Tab-separated table of C-alpha atoms in Angstrom:
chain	number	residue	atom	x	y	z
A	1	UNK	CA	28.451	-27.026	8.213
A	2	UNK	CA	26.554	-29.130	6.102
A	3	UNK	CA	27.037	-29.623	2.278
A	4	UNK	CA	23.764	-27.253	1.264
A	5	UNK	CA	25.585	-24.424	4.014
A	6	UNK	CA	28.708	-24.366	2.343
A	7	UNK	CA	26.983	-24.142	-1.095
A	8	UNK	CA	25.431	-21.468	0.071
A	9	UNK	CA	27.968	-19.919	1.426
A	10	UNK	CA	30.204	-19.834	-1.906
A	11	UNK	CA	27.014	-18.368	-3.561
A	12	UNK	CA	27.219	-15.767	-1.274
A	13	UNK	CA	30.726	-15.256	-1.850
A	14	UNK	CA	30.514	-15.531	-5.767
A	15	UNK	CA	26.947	-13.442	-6.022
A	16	UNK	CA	28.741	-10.014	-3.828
A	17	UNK	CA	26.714	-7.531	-4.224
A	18	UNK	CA	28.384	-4.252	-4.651
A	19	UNK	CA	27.106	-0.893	-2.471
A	20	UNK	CA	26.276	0.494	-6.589
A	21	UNK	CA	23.764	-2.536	-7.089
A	22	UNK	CA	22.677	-2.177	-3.422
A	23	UNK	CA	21.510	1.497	-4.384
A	24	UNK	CA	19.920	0.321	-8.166
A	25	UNK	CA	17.570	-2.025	-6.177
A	26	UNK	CA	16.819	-0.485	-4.031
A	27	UNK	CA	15.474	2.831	-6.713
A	28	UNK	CA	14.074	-0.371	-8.769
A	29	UNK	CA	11.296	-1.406	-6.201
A	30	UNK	CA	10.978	2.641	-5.307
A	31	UNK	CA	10.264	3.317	-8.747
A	32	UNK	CA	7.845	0.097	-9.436
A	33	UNK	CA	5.690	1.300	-5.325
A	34	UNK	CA	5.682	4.574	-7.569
A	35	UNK	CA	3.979	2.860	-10.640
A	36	UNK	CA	1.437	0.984	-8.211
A	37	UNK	CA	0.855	4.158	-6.368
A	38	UNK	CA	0.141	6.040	-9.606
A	39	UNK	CA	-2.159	2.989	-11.117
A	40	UNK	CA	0.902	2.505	-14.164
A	41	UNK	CA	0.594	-0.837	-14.244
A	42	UNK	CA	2.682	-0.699	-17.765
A	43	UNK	CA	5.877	1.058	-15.737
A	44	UNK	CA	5.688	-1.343	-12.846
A	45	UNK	CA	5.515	-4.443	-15.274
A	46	UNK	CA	8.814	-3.150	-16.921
A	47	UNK	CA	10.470	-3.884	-13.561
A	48	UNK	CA	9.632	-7.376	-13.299
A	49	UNK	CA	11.862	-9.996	-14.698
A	50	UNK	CA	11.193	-11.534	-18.251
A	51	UNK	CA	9.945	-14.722	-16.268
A	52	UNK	CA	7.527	-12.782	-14.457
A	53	UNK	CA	6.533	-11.169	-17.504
A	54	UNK	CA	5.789	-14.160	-19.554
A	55	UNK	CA	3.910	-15.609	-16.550
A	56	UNK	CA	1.618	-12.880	-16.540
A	57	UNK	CA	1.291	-11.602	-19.841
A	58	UNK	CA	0.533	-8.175	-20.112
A	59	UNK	CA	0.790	-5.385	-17.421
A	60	UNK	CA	-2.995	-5.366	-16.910
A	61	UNK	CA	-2.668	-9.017	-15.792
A	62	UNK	CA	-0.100	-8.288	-13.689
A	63	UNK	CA	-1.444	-5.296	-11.862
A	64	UNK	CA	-5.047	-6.965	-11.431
A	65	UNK	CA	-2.729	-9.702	-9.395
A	66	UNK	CA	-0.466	-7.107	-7.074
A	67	UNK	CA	-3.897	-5.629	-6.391
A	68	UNK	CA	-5.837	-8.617	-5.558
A	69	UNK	CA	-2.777	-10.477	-3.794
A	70	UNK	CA	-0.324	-7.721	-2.723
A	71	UNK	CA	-2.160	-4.647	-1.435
A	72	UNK	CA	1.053	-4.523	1.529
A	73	UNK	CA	3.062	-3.800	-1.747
A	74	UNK	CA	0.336	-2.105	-3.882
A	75	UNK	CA	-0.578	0.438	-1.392
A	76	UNK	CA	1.732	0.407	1.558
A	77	UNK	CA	1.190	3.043	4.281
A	78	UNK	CA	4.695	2.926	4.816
A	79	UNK	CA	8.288	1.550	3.284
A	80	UNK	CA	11.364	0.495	5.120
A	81	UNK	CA	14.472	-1.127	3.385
A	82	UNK	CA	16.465	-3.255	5.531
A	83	UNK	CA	20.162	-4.563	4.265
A	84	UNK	CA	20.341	-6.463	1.189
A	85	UNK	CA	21.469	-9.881	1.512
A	86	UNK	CA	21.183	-13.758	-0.463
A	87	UNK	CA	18.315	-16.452	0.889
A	88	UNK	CA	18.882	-19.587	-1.153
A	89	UNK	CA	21.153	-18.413	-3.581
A	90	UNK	CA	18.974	-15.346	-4.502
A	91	UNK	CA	19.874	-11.542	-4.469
A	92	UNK	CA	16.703	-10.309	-1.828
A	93	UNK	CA	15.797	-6.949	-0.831
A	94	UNK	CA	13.692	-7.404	2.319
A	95	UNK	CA	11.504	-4.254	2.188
A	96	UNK	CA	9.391	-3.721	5.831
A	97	UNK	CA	6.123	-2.471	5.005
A	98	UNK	CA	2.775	-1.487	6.457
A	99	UNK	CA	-0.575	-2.693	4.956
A	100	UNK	CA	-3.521	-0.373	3.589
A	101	UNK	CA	-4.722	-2.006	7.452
A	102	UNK	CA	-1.828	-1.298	9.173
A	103	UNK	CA	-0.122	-4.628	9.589
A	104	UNK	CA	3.342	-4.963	9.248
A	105	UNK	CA	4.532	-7.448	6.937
A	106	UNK	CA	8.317	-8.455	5.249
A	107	UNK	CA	8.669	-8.167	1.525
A	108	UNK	CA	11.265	-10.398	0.561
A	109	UNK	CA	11.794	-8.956	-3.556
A	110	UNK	CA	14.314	-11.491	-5.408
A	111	UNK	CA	16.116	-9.654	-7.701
A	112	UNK	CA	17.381	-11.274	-11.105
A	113	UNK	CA	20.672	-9.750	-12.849
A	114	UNK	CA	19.870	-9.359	-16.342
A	115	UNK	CA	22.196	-10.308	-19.098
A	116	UNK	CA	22.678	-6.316	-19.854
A	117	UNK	CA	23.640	-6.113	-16.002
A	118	UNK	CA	20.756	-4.172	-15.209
A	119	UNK	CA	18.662	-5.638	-12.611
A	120	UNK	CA	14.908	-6.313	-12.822
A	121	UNK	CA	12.582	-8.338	-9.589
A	122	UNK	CA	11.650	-11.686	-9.738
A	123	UNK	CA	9.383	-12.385	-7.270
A	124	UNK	CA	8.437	-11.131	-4.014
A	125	UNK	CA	7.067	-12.978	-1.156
A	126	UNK	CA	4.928	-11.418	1.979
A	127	UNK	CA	5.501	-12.946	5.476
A	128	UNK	CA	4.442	-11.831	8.648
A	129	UNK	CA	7.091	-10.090	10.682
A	130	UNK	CA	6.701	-13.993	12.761
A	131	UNK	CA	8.180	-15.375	9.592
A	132	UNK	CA	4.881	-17.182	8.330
A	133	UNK	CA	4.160	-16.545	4.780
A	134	UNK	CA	1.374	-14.457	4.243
C-alpha cells in the first residue's frame, strides 16, 4: 500500500459517514433536482457550498451554468443513488442518471460538512458510465 493509499485510507476511517448523513444527502441533491426541475434557481443555489456560491455569484449565474453545462443534472429523465462513499478524501454521492437524450451518465456530488454540521454540495462532476469525464 503506498503512502497516498494509506492516507486515504485513514481519511476514510476518520471522515465515517453515519447511515443519518447518508439519508441528509441524499434529500439534499433530491431537494436541489427539485429546484432545477421547478426553474428555482434561488433554492438550488442554497444547496451549494459557500465556495460554490462565491464562485458563481448569484443563483441566476449559477442556474444559467447547470443549464448550459449540466442538463444530465438539470433535467434528468431519471435518478438512481448508488452507496455513498470517499474519492480522494471527499464525502461523494454518486447519483446514476439519464440525460434529457437518454444517455446514462455518473454524477459524482462532493459533499462539504458545514461548520453548523449541516451538509451543503461542492461540486459535482459528470462521467460517462466508461469512467471518462464528460
Amino acid at each position: 500500500m503506498s503512502t497516498t493509499d494509506c492516507a486515504y485510507a485513514i481519511l476514510d476511517f476518520l471522515w465515517k459517514i453515519t447511515d443519518n448523513d447518508a439519508i441528509t444527502i441524499r434529500s439534499l441533491i433530491e431537494h436541489q433536482l427539485a429546484a432545477f426541475k421547478k426553474d428555482d434557481a434561488q433554492g438550488a443555489f442554497a444547496f451549494a457550498s459557500p465556495a460554490i456560491q462565491a464562485q458563481f455569484g448569484t443563483p441566476e449565474n449559477f442556474m444559467q451554468m447547470v443549464k448550459i453545462s449540466y442538463p444530465a443534472v438539470y433535467r434528468p429523465r431519471s435518478v438512481f443513488f448508488e452507496k455513498i462513499t470517499t474519492m480522494q478524501g471527499n464525502i461523494t454521492q454518486p447519483v446514476l442518471l439519464l440525460a434529457p437524450d437518454g444517455v446514462p451518465l455518473r454524477a459524482l456530488y462532493f459533499m462539504e460538512k458545514q461548520p453548523d454540521n449541516t451538509w451543503r454540495i461542492n461540486g459535482c462532476f459528470l462521467v460517462s458510465l466508461e469512467g471518462k469525464e464528460v
